[in-house]
Amino acid sequence: MQNEKRVATGIPGLDAMVNGGFLPRTANLVEGAPGTGKSTLGMQYIYEGARRDEPGIIFTFEEFPEQYYRDAASFGWDFRELERQNRLRIIMSSPEVTKADLENVGGTIQNLITEMGAQRMLIDSITHFEGLRQDPVESRKLMYGYLNALKRQDLTMILTRETTHLFGEGLEGQLDASIQFLADTYIMLRYVEIESTVQRAIVVLKMRGSGHDSTIRQYAIDAHGLKVLQPFEGQEGVLSGSPKRMTESFMKAFVRR
Amino acid sequence: MMRREDLTARVMKDMDPELFDFLTTYVDSFIKWDLLRFFHENPHTMDTGENIARYAGRTAEDVLTELQDLARQGLLVEMPVENMQVYMLKADPTIRTRLQQFVEATQDREFRRKVIYHMVRH
């Protein structure tokens, strides 16, 4: 698996964090609070794929497709044109319908994937699956079956998941062990308060079958999309949302060597 | 007194024949008009009537009948998925072009007036 060609995200700085890209046929979870840029990251992944002749599909369970067309246009990505070229399809649906359709041999989604030659998918967001089953074991089974059905179609996916806390507080309570287990890569986006300004942090917590960058990095969203920047330096407790400056002696001993 | 057919003919006389045909075939209620706009703006929607009603901000009861009508008339596809009935806009490029032309035409106040006249008459 290590030697397989990677699926480059095309997002500046992110590919270096994930050793050149995602492994093919994997489900890659991006989790963060509202406004952290989960959908932007996912759209950019799909856009970069379409540019590289790797068509993509977006499943939206939350936003209207017209919102994606508009948001993408603000970054200069013409999603309507990509749809005309059959390199993108934004499907508004619900988890229960897509799940049932995927289980059918020759279902609408399977036919579409084949017809487009789709290689990438964004599921925005899997938070909507959590309401389908009360029992966590059943919920995990459902998600497992869903992701396997998509992997069977040779898709490399980004799944977004929303957390309710804006900063790092209550972190442990939010982590859904089953989603962590099912996802091949687990990327976390966080707001961080440093010297009275809000900054954004990205970290790759897990990447099954591959090494990855373990530093916590800053990222920014500008007119061209999301880009990963340098690691936070001289700070500790970044994921808590309120990092503290490391002592100078610690910095000298361990960081600036 | 002018006959009803004559008045209709006068109101609709300068309308593009294809638009007129689209209007008389598919649009006979405000809910259908809403649904046409919804499918134009979100052309790859694939969902149950209940969910589409929620997206459109209408009651499922009202929307289901209209979705079934539009499917019968060939604008939408209605298909069973497991134990659900799912609706999608037909992929036929001619239908999609006509729908686009209709939605674009409704930007014009005079055209909207004619659509309303047609629906009220219906």
XYZ file of C-alpha atoms in Angstrom, chain A residues 2-226:
225
model
C 2.923 2.329 0.829
C 4.136 2.302 -2.790
C 0.787 3.072 -4.401
C 0.527 6.327 -6.296
C -0.806 9.004 -3.977
C -3.866 11.122 -4.630
C -2.450 14.626 -4.330
C -4.853 17.055 -2.714
C -3.256 19.961 -4.607
C -3.744 22.095 -1.492
C -0.549 24.081 -0.847
C 1.247 22.635 2.146
C -1.228 19.816 2.841
C 0.343 17.242 0.541
C 3.646 17.640 2.365
C 1.813 16.897 5.633
C 0.325 13.664 4.240
C 3.470 12.349 2.564
C 2.517 13.472 -0.941
C -1.217 12.839 -0.848
C -3.928 10.470 0.352
C -3.629 6.777 -0.330
C -6.051 5.682 -3.069
C -9.473 4.303 -2.083
C -9.352 5.790 1.386
C -11.796 7.775 3.514
C -10.150 10.874 4.917
C -11.901 12.714 7.706
C -11.627 16.495 8.144
C -13.126 17.639 11.420
C -13.590 21.146 12.729
C -15.902 23.797 14.112
C -18.185 25.875 11.854
C -16.206 28.306 9.718
C -12.877 26.531 10.075
C -12.871 25.755 6.333
C -13.799 22.050 6.153
C -15.981 22.520 3.079
C -13.415 24.840 1.474
C -10.725 22.195 1.950
C -13.052 19.572 0.475
C -14.078 21.721 -2.488
C -10.437 22.549 -3.215
C -9.603 18.838 -3.219
C -12.395 18.219 -5.731
C -11.430 21.245 -7.859
C -7.748 20.248 -7.981
C -8.816 16.748 -9.006
C -11.025 18.062 -11.809
C -8.071 20.117 -13.072
C -5.932 16.947 -13.112
C -8.516 14.952 -15.029
C -9.647 13.146 -11.894
C -13.405 13.860 -11.896
C -15.143 14.262 -8.580
C -18.546 14.117 -6.943
C -19.781 16.193 -4.033
C -22.553 14.779 -1.848
C -24.200 17.543 0.093
C -26.632 16.775 2.894
C -26.706 20.257 4.298
C -25.952 23.048 1.865
C -27.777 23.723 -1.367
C -25.607 23.114 -4.455
C -26.071 26.753 -5.452
C -24.145 27.642 -2.278
C -21.201 25.556 -3.514
C -21.329 27.212 -6.954
C -21.227 30.597 -5.246
C -18.541 29.755 -2.685
C -16.372 28.107 -5.337
C -16.740 31.147 -7.612
C -15.379 33.353 -4.818
C -12.105 31.387 -5.115
C -12.175 31.548 -8.919
C -13.348 27.924 -9.338
C -16.103 27.599 -11.933
C -18.039 24.580 -10.671
C -20.900 25.057 -13.161
C -18.443 24.842 -16.037
C -16.806 21.752 -14.527
C -20.263 20.158 -14.346
C -20.825 20.979 -18.014
C -17.511 19.263 -18.787
C -18.658 16.210 -16.778
C -15.719 16.590 -14.404
C -17.850 17.413 -11.395
C -21.315 16.654 -10.084
C -22.840 18.184 -6.970
C -25.572 15.897 -5.689
C -27.977 17.086 -3.052
C -29.455 14.137 -1.257
C -29.854 12.539 2.137
C -27.766 9.838 3.844
C -30.630 7.318 3.757
C -31.241 7.725 0.014
C -27.579 7.589 -1.020
C -26.966 4.594 1.240
C -29.920 2.667 -0.190
C -28.956 3.607 -3.762
C -25.339 2.513 -3.263
C -26.487 -0.877 -2.019
C -28.359 -1.470 -5.277
C -26.389 -3.093 -8.065
C -26.513 -0.638 -10.967
C -27.934 2.147 -8.817
C -27.980 5.758 -9.983
C -24.822 6.737 -8.092
C -22.844 3.717 -9.234
C -23.827 4.435 -12.844
C -22.855 8.073 -12.476
C -19.435 7.198 -11.011
C -18.788 4.845 -13.921
C -20.063 7.259 -16.555
C -17.968 10.184 -15.218
C -14.930 8.073 -14.328
C -15.106 9.727 -10.903
C -12.057 9.249 -8.715
C -12.689 11.733 -5.915
C -15.577 12.377 -3.592
C -16.464 14.912 -0.951
C -19.146 13.961 1.580
C -20.251 17.142 3.284
C -20.979 16.195 5.967
C -21.094 12.836 7.740
C -22.492 14.592 10.810
C -25.898 13.902 9.193
C -25.375 10.146 9.467
C -25.236 10.342 13.210
C -28.969 10.949 13.466
C -29.883 7.856 11.439
C -29.297 5.298 14.180
C -29.600 5.696 17.939
C -27.393 2.727 18.711
C -23.675 3.590 18.232
C -22.893 0.030 17.124
C -25.588 0.198 14.435
C -24.362 3.653 13.478
C -20.834 2.341 13.037
C -22.053 -0.598 10.927
C -24.016 1.755 8.717
C -21.046 4.066 8.175
C -18.716 1.122 7.597
C -20.993 -0.267 4.880
C -21.415 3.142 3.280
C -17.700 3.888 3.084
C -16.894 0.417 1.800
C -19.493 0.799 -0.953
C -17.748 3.990 -2.070
C -14.235 2.550 -1.763
C -15.405 -0.343 -3.942
C -15.990 2.274 -6.643
C -12.271 3.264 -6.444
C -13.058 6.614 -4.873
C -10.703 8.533 -2.611
C -12.866 10.554 -0.276
C -12.871 13.488 2.037
C -15.538 13.348 4.718
C -16.237 16.457 6.731
C -17.517 16.386 10.288
C -18.602 19.300 12.383
C -17.686 19.818 16.008
C -19.710 22.150 18.162
C -16.921 23.783 20.143
C -15.241 26.731 18.491
C -11.992 26.284 20.368
C -10.361 23.224 21.917
C -12.475 22.929 25.036
C -14.290 19.650 25.595
C -12.087 17.997 23.001
C -12.206 14.501 24.465
C -15.995 14.419 24.591
C -16.302 15.294 20.925
C -14.160 12.574 19.470
C -16.342 9.849 18.105
C -14.255 6.710 18.406
C -16.113 4.874 15.647
C -15.538 7.609 13.068
C -11.883 7.815 14.051
C -11.590 4.098 13.586
C -13.343 4.011 10.223
C -11.478 6.936 8.694
C -8.095 6.197 7.165
C -6.828 9.712 7.772
C -7.942 12.049 10.509
C -7.285 15.753 10.012
C -8.356 18.258 12.632
C -8.958 21.970 12.058
C -9.032 24.203 15.123
C -9.374 27.837 16.088
C -6.567 28.932 18.366
C -6.302 32.086 20.437
C -2.814 33.559 20.500
C -2.097 36.975 21.954
C -5.714 38.082 21.560
C -5.994 37.053 17.915
C -7.792 34.042 16.495
C -5.608 31.864 14.321
C -6.279 28.548 12.652
C -4.465 25.283 13.297
C -4.348 22.065 11.279
C -2.961 18.734 12.414
C -2.933 15.245 10.921
C -3.686 12.973 13.869
C -3.722 9.685 12.029
C -2.917 8.273 8.600
C -3.401 4.547 8.228
C -0.634 2.817 6.284
C 1.492 5.919 5.922
C 3.763 8.279 7.782
C 2.646 11.892 8.148
C 3.701 15.241 9.514
C 2.858 15.425 13.196
C 3.434 19.142 13.691
C 0.552 21.494 14.354
C 0.571 24.046 11.574
C -1.107 27.334 10.876
C -3.308 27.653 7.827
C -5.012 30.507 6.042
C -7.912 30.898 3.629
C -7.407 33.604 1.028
C -8.784 34.452 -2.423
C -7.228 31.289 -3.881
C -8.409 28.843 -1.234
C -6.807 27.171 1.724
